[in-house]
Amino acid sequence: MEMDQYIATTVKNGASSLKGEHDQEREWSELLPDVLHLVSKRLPDLTDFARFRVVCKNWRSEAPLSDLPSQFPWLLISSGSPKNQLQFYSLSHGKFQTMSVPECHGKELMGPSRKYVFASDRTCSSLALFNPLTSEEVPLPPIDLDWCFPISTSQNCTDYVAICGGKTEYKIQTLGLCRPGDDKWTVIRKALEGCLMIYHKGMFFVYSPETRTTEVIEVKSGVIVTTVPPPPTKLNCLVESCGELLGISCNRSLNRDGDCKIYRLNCEGKNCKWVKISSIGDQMLFLDGGQGFSISASGSIQSERNCIFYLGSHELIKFDGVSTTYYLSKYDIESRSWEKISLPSMEKPVWFLPSH
């Protein structure tokens, strides 16, 4: 599915709402190209961008697909959607979008992600990077594991992809790394139950909640090159931001009096330590469990800079099984305050950023 086709589908019922009477339409269509381009770059969501493009030929030419706006990620509903369809939830509009994507049938889609999500079958015999908007699929080599999930996904087709997985009968987990086009995974095996993991600059970083230490493992050799001393507080997420590795320590109870601390990993040779920082500048962090990603807050989302968006879940045990509900909270780093963001009921959402 090409992006043009997706945009046409998205705006099928919305284009007329942006067109007024004939005279009004003509007046708006004659805005200067520079003005139109400035407006298109400040639209808060891909849906707005799509509707902007169908007003008239002039507006379309000043909003090229290569110039998608900075925007909030969408929530991709990874299960519970009808067969061959995907659902996305737009935070900016507070609405679901449904797309027909036959290529997603039989795939388990996992994030958090930017341009691609990680797609697998129930085992790990069929793996790929998958773009839900364009249906572009980048094959990855299979790996002999019963289960696996991403710990670092690709922004483009040249980046490394890192996974963690294992065999059902063993407690040993496997760290794997490959580039799209490789014929096999680089594999490191280690007991890692409950650990936080991330691939960053040629190394695996493995944080143990028990010891609160972080092992730095060289990918090529599998050797632990150094062990980082514990930070002052227990970490519950590792995330890369602007080329730096951050450790996040948030109060998962989301009590309004709770705090969220951020540490940056500083290394001089093999001497590494976690250093507390008070700001992430113009960045925003989007977290999901022990993973996440960072984007720059520009244009219409500039006001959300220096914030953390945390996607969490609650489990409720019922007589007929376990019910899981999902919630979203925003933490303002400067004011050190939490804000709960209303979400409708949904099945297993994951972050997806369509413009990256």
Short mmCIF file of C-alpha atoms in Angstrom, two decimals:
data_model
loop_
_atom_site.label_atom_id
_atom_site.label_comp_id
_atom_site.label_asym_id
_atom_site.label_seq_id
_atom_site.Cartn_x
_atom_site.Cartn_y
_atom_site.Cartn_z
CA MET A 1 0.00 0.00 0.00
CA GLU A 2 1.55 3.34 -1.06
CA MET A 3 1.31 6.37 1.22
CA ASP A 4 -0.78 8.18 -1.41
CA GLN A 5 -3.33 5.37 -1.28
CA TYR A 6 -3.40 5.51 2.52
CA ILE A 7 -3.92 9.27 2.52
CA ALA A 8 -6.72 8.95 -0.02
CA THR A 9 -8.43 6.37 2.20
CA THR A 10 -7.95 8.44 5.36
CA VAL A 11 -9.51 11.58 3.92
CA LYS A 12 -12.28 10.01 1.86
CA ASN A 13 -14.95 11.49 4.11
CA GLY A 14 -12.98 14.45 5.42
CA ALA A 15 -12.01 16.50 2.40
CA SER A 16 -15.38 18.19 1.98
CA SER A 17 -15.25 19.48 5.56
CA LEU A 18 -12.24 21.62 4.68
CA LYS A 19 -13.92 23.14 1.60
CA GLY A 20 -16.36 25.95 1.95
CA GLU A 21 -18.32 27.78 -0.66
CA HIS A 22 -16.67 28.20 -4.07
CA ASP A 23 -15.45 31.76 -3.39
CA GLN A 24 -13.95 30.79 -0.04
CA GLU A 25 -12.18 27.82 -1.55
CA ARG A 26 -10.65 29.97 -4.26
CA GLU A 27 -9.47 32.55 -1.74
CA TRP A 28 -7.74 29.94 0.48
CA SER A 29 -6.19 28.18 -2.50
CA GLU A 30 -4.43 31.38 -3.53
CA LEU A 31 -2.38 31.71 -0.36
CA LEU A 32 1.33 32.24 -1.03
CA PRO A 33 3.30 28.97 -1.32
CA ASP A 34 5.64 29.94 1.53
CA VAL A 35 2.66 30.48 3.84
CA LEU A 36 1.09 27.17 2.84
CA HIS A 37 4.34 25.33 3.50
CA LEU A 38 4.68 26.91 6.95
CA VAL A 39 1.12 25.86 7.81
CA SER A 40 1.62 22.29 6.60
CA LYS A 41 4.76 21.90 8.72
CA ARG A 42 2.90 22.92 11.90
CA LEU A 43 0.01 20.46 11.59
CA PRO A 44 -0.10 18.28 14.71
CA ASP A 45 -1.08 14.93 13.20
CA LEU A 46 -0.81 12.89 10.02
CA THR A 47 -4.61 13.01 9.63
CA ASP A 48 -4.55 16.83 9.53
CA PHE A 49 -1.67 16.67 7.06
CA ALA A 50 -3.62 14.31 4.82
CA ARG A 51 -6.73 16.53 4.82
CA PHE A 52 -4.61 19.60 4.11
CA ARG A 53 -3.26 17.93 0.94
CA VAL A 54 -6.68 17.29 -0.62
CA VAL A 55 -8.06 20.84 -0.39
CA CYS A 56 -6.66 21.76 -3.80
CA LYS A 57 -3.70 21.24 -6.13
CA ASN A 58 -1.72 24.18 -4.69
CA TRP A 59 -2.04 22.92 -1.12
CA ARG A 60 -1.02 19.41 -2.16
CA SER A 61 2.13 20.65 -3.92
CA GLU A 62 3.24 22.56 -0.79
CA ALA A 63 2.84 19.54 1.51
CA PRO A 64 5.02 16.78 -0.01
CA LEU A 65 5.02 13.34 1.58
CA SER A 66 8.72 13.77 2.29
CA ASP A 67 7.82 16.62 4.63
CA LEU A 68 5.47 14.93 7.09
CA PRO A 69 4.89 17.00 10.25
CA SER A 70 6.42 16.42 13.66
CA GLN A 71 3.69 14.72 15.61
CA PHE A 72 2.75 12.50 18.49
CA PRO A 73 3.21 8.79 17.92
CA TRP A 74 0.12 6.73 17.30
CA LEU A 75 -0.85 3.71 19.36
CA LEU A 76 -0.91 0.61 17.16
CA ILE A 77 -3.40 -1.99 18.38
CA SER A 78 -1.37 -5.15 17.97
CA SER A 79 -4.20 -7.61 18.67
CA GLY A 80 -7.97 -7.72 18.79
CA SER A 81 -8.45 -6.06 15.37
CA PRO A 82 -10.54 -7.76 12.67
CA LYS A 83 -8.75 -10.15 10.31
CA ASN A 84 -6.44 -8.38 7.82
CA GLN A 85 -7.04 -5.02 9.48
CA LEU A 86 -5.01 -2.80 11.76
CA GLN A 87 -6.27 -0.18 14.17
CA PHE A 88 -4.36 2.95 15.19
CA TYR A 89 -5.30 5.41 17.90
CA SER A 90 -4.42 9.07 17.30
CA LEU A 91 -3.69 10.93 20.53
CA SER A 92 -4.06 14.30 18.79
CA HIS A 93 -7.59 13.53 17.59
CA GLY A 94 -8.66 11.04 20.24
CA LYS A 95 -9.95 8.72 17.53
CA PHE A 96 -9.28 5.29 16.08
CA GLN A 97 -8.18 4.80 12.47
CA THR A 98 -8.77 1.43 10.80
CA MET A 99 -6.78 0.29 7.78
CA SER A 100 -7.06 -2.78 5.62
CA VAL A 101 -3.60 -4.37 5.64
CA PRO A 102 -3.85 -7.97 4.35
CA GLU A 103 -0.08 -8.35 4.73
CA CYS A 104 -0.41 -8.20 8.54
CA HIS A 105 -2.48 -11.41 8.73
CA GLY A 106 -0.80 -14.01 10.93
CA LYS A 107 1.87 -11.61 12.16
CA GLU A 108 2.48 -10.52 15.73
CA LEU A 109 3.51 -6.86 15.64
CA MET A 110 5.67 -5.51 18.45
CA GLY A 111 7.26 -2.21 19.37
CA PRO A 112 7.94 0.40 20.58
CA SER A 113 8.99 1.59 17.18
CA ARG A 114 9.53 4.42 14.76
CA LYS A 115 9.13 3.69 11.06
CA TYR A 116 9.04 -0.09 11.42
CA VAL A 117 7.56 -2.56 13.88
CA PHE A 118 8.97 -5.99 14.59
CA ALA A 119 6.89 -8.76 13.00
CA SER A 120 7.08 -12.42 13.90
CA ASP A 121 5.04 -15.60 13.81
CA ARG A 122 4.28 -17.52 17.01
CA THR A 123 7.77 -18.98 16.94
CA CYS A 124 10.71 -17.07 15.51
CA SER A 125 10.94 -18.94 12.20
CA SER A 126 9.57 -15.93 10.28
CA LEU A 127 10.89 -12.50 11.25
CA ALA A 128 10.76 -9.12 9.54
CA LEU A 129 10.61 -5.37 9.94
CA PHE A 130 7.17 -4.20 8.84
CA ASN A 131 5.78 -0.74 8.03
CA PRO A 132 2.02 -0.88 8.74
CA LEU A 133 1.27 2.19 6.59
CA THR A 134 3.05 1.13 3.40
CA SER A 135 3.10 -2.66 3.94
CA GLU A 136 6.83 -2.54 3.24
CA GLU A 137 8.45 -5.66 4.68
CA VAL A 138 12.18 -6.15 5.29
CA PRO A 139 12.97 -9.86 5.90
CA LEU A 140 15.21 -10.85 8.80
CA PRO A 141 16.91 -14.23 9.21
CA PRO A 142 14.99 -16.84 11.27
CA ILE A 143 16.37 -17.94 14.62
CA ASP A 144 15.85 -21.20 16.50
CA LEU A 145 13.85 -19.85 19.44
CA ASP A 146 10.35 -20.53 20.76
CA TRP A 147 9.70 -16.86 21.48
CA CYS A 148 11.37 -13.50 20.94
CA PHE A 149 10.70 -9.77 21.21
CA PRO A 150 12.58 -6.63 20.09
CA ILE A 151 14.87 -4.70 22.41
CA SER A 152 15.99 -2.31 19.67
CA THR A 153 14.15 -1.81 16.38
CA SER A 154 15.28 -0.14 13.19
CA GLN A 155 14.67 3.44 12.09
CA ASN A 156 15.68 2.50 8.55
CA CYS A 157 16.78 -0.54 6.59
CA THR A 158 20.48 -0.13 7.43
CA ASP A 159 20.29 -0.14 11.23
CA TYR A 160 20.86 -3.11 13.48
CA VAL A 161 17.91 -4.95 14.99
CA ALA A 162 18.31 -6.52 18.45
CA ILE A 163 16.07 -9.14 20.01
CA CYS A 164 15.77 -11.14 23.20
CA GLY A 165 14.26 -14.62 23.16
CA GLY A 166 14.46 -18.12 24.51
CA LYS A 167 13.36 -21.73 24.60
CA THR A 168 10.28 -22.59 26.64
CA GLU A 169 12.02 -25.39 28.58
CA TYR A 170 15.09 -23.33 29.52
CA LYS A 171 15.66 -20.27 31.69
CA ILE A 172 18.55 -19.11 29.54
CA GLN A 173 17.61 -16.13 27.40
CA THR A 174 19.24 -15.25 24.10
CA LEU A 175 20.39 -11.86 22.87
CA GLY A 176 20.49 -11.62 19.09
CA LEU A 177 21.66 -8.91 16.69
CA CYS A 178 21.55 -8.58 12.91
CA ARG A 179 21.31 -6.12 10.06
CA PRO A 180 18.63 -6.50 7.38
CA GLY A 181 20.26 -8.56 4.63
CA ASP A 182 22.35 -10.69 7.02
CA ASP A 183 21.94 -14.45 6.63
CA LYS A 184 22.14 -15.15 10.37
CA TRP A 185 21.99 -13.51 13.80
CA THR A 186 24.96 -12.71 15.99
CA VAL A 187 23.96 -14.56 19.17
CA ILE A 188 24.98 -14.09 22.81
CA ARG A 189 23.48 -16.40 25.44
CA LYS A 190 23.17 -15.40 29.07
CA ALA A 191 20.74 -15.85 32.00
CA LEU A 192 18.82 -12.59 31.92
CA GLU A 193 15.44 -13.13 33.56
CA GLY A 194 13.76 -9.84 34.43
CA CYS A 195 16.64 -7.69 33.18
CA LEU A 196 16.41 -4.47 31.16
CA MET A 197 18.29 -4.72 27.85
CA ILE A 198 19.21 -2.43 24.98
CA TYR A 199 21.64 -2.37 22.06
CA HIS A 200 23.64 0.85 21.84
CA LYS A 201 26.78 1.71 19.84
CA GLY A 202 28.02 -1.83 19.31
CA MET A 203 27.30 -2.99 22.86
CA PHE A 204 24.52 -4.77 24.72
CA PHE A 205 23.64 -3.08 28.01
CA VAL A 206 22.01 -5.40 30.53
CA TYR A 207 20.64 -3.93 33.76
CA SER A 208 19.84 -6.32 36.62
CA PRO A 209 16.98 -5.23 38.94
CA GLU A 210 18.45 -7.46 41.70
CA THR A 211 22.00 -6.10 41.81
CA ARG A 212 21.14 -2.79 40.08
CA THR A 213 24.39 -3.11 38.14
CA THR A 214 24.65 -2.78 34.35
CA GLU A 215 26.78 -5.18 32.34
CA VAL A 216 28.27 -3.83 29.13
CA ILE A 217 28.69 -6.71 26.67
CA GLU A 218 30.71 -6.45 23.46
CA VAL A 219 28.59 -7.85 20.65
CA LYS A 220 31.39 -9.36 18.54
CA SER A 221 33.06 -11.31 21.34
CA GLY A 222 30.26 -11.70 23.89
CA VAL A 223 32.72 -10.51 26.55
CA ILE A 224 31.58 -8.34 29.47
CA VAL A 225 33.88 -5.33 29.05
CA THR A 226 32.76 -3.54 32.21
CA THR A 227 30.12 -3.53 34.94
CA VAL A 228 28.54 -0.18 35.79
CA PRO A 229 27.91 0.51 39.52
CA PRO A 230 24.27 0.93 40.60
CA PRO A 231 22.57 4.32 40.15
CA PRO A 232 21.05 5.91 43.31
CA THR A 233 17.57 4.55 42.48
CA LYS A 234 16.26 1.44 40.77
CA LEU A 235 15.80 1.77 36.98
CA ASN A 236 12.72 0.55 35.13
CA CYS A 237 13.58 1.59 31.55
CA LEU A 238 16.57 2.01 29.24
CA VAL A 239 16.22 4.32 26.23
CA GLU A 240 18.49 5.97 23.68
CA SER A 241 18.11 9.72 23.14
CA CYS A 242 20.24 11.85 20.80
CA GLY A 243 23.00 9.25 20.79
CA GLU A 244 23.10 8.94 24.59
CA LEU A 245 21.93 6.09 26.79
CA LEU A 246 19.42 7.10 29.48
CA GLY A 247 18.19 5.14 32.48
CA ILE A 248 14.70 6.05 33.69
CA SER A 249 13.46 5.53 37.24
CA CYS A 250 9.73 6.30 37.42
CA ASN A 251 7.17 5.69 40.11
CA ARG A 252 5.00 3.08 38.41
CA SER A 253 2.15 3.63 40.84
CA LEU A 254 1.79 7.04 39.16
CA ASN A 255 1.00 8.69 42.46
CA ARG A 256 0.78 12.44 41.87
CA ASP A 257 3.44 12.90 44.54
CA GLY A 258 5.69 10.37 42.83
CA ASP A 259 8.87 11.38 41.06
CA CYS A 260 10.69 10.34 37.91
CA LYS A 261 14.49 10.44 37.83
CA ILE A 262 16.66 10.39 34.71
CA TYR A 263 20.26 9.22 34.53
CA ARG A 264 22.71 9.47 31.66
CA LEU A 265 25.43 6.85 31.24
CA ASN A 266 28.81 8.61 31.14
CA CYS A 267 31.79 6.52 30.03
CA GLU A 268 35.50 7.26 29.90
CA GLY A 269 37.04 4.15 28.43
CA LYS A 270 35.83 1.27 30.59
CA ASN A 271 34.94 3.56 33.50
CA CYS A 272 31.19 4.14 33.30
CA LYS A 273 28.73 5.62 35.77
CA TRP A 274 25.11 6.77 35.85
CA VAL A 275 24.84 10.56 36.28
CA LYS A 276 21.55 12.22 37.21
CA ILE A 277 20.32 14.90 34.78
CA SER A 278 17.55 17.45 35.30
CA SER A 279 16.38 17.95 31.70
CA ILE A 280 16.20 16.27 28.30
CA GLY A 281 15.91 19.62 26.50
CA ASP A 282 13.74 19.61 23.38
CA GLN A 283 13.30 15.84 23.45
CA MET A 284 10.25 13.79 24.41
CA LEU A 285 10.48 10.20 25.65
CA PHE A 286 7.83 7.59 24.85
CA LEU A 287 8.10 4.54 27.09
CA ASP A 288 6.44 1.14 27.00
CA GLY A 289 7.53 -1.21 29.78
CA GLY A 290 11.33 -1.35 29.87
CA GLN A 291 11.77 0.14 26.38
CA GLY A 292 11.13 3.35 24.54
CA PHE A 293 12.37 5.95 22.08
CA SER A 294 13.00 9.68 21.89
CA ILE A 295 11.84 12.29 19.37
CA SER A 296 12.42 16.01 19.02
CA ALA A 297 9.57 18.32 20.05
CA SER A 298 9.23 20.83 17.24
CA GLY A 299 6.44 22.62 15.41
CA SER A 300 3.00 22.13 16.93
CA ILE A 301 4.29 19.71 19.62
CA GLN A 302 7.01 22.05 20.92
CA SER A 303 4.96 22.62 24.08
CA GLU A 304 5.47 18.96 25.05
CA ARG A 305 9.27 19.21 25.16
CA ASN A 306 11.10 17.86 28.21
CA CYS A 307 8.30 15.39 28.95
CA ILE A 308 7.97 11.63 29.36
CA PHE A 309 4.93 9.73 28.07
CA TYR A 310 4.55 6.41 29.86
CA LEU A 311 2.30 3.62 28.56
CA GLY A 312 1.50 1.16 31.32
CA SER A 313 -0.98 -1.57 32.22
CA HIS A 314 -3.00 -2.90 35.14
CA GLU A 315 -4.00 -6.55 35.52
CA LEU A 316 -7.25 -7.51 37.24
CA ILE A 317 -7.83 -11.18 38.13
CA LYS A 318 -11.42 -12.26 37.44
CA PHE A 319 -13.22 -15.58 37.78
CA ASP A 320 -12.96 -16.10 34.00
CA GLY A 321 -9.33 -15.05 33.65
CA VAL A 322 -7.09 -12.00 33.80
CA SER A 323 -8.27 -8.65 32.43
CA THR A 324 -5.65 -6.09 31.37
CA THR A 325 -6.31 -2.37 31.04
CA TYR A 326 -3.86 0.17 29.62
CA TYR A 327 -3.22 3.73 30.73
CA LEU A 328 -1.13 6.65 29.53
CA SER A 329 0.51 9.26 31.75
CA LYS A 330 2.66 12.29 31.02
CA TYR A 331 5.46 13.39 33.33
CA ASP A 332 6.63 16.99 33.06
CA ILE A 333 10.31 16.89 34.00
CA GLU A 334 10.59 20.59 34.84
CA SER A 335 7.54 20.76 37.13
CA ARG A 336 8.01 17.16 38.34
CA SER A 337 4.29 16.49 37.94
CA TRP A 338 2.19 13.67 36.45
CA GLU A 339 -0.85 14.11 34.24
CA LYS A 340 -3.16 11.25 33.33
CA ILE A 341 -4.20 11.11 29.66
CA SER A 342 -7.55 9.50 28.95
CA LEU A 343 -7.47 6.38 26.77
CA PRO A 344 -10.36 4.29 25.48
CA SER A 345 -10.37 0.54 26.06
CA MET A 346 -7.95 -1.18 23.67
CA GLU A 347 -6.05 -4.43 23.23
CA LYS A 348 -2.24 -4.45 23.66
CA PRO A 349 -1.27 -1.04 22.22
CA VAL A 350 2.32 -0.27 21.19
CA TRP A 351 3.92 3.01 20.13
CA PHE A 352 4.27 3.66 16.41
CA LEU A 353 5.57 6.87 14.83
CA PRO A 354 4.37 7.06 11.20
CA SER A 355 6.50 10.01 10.12
CA HIS A 356 9.88 8.52 11.14
#
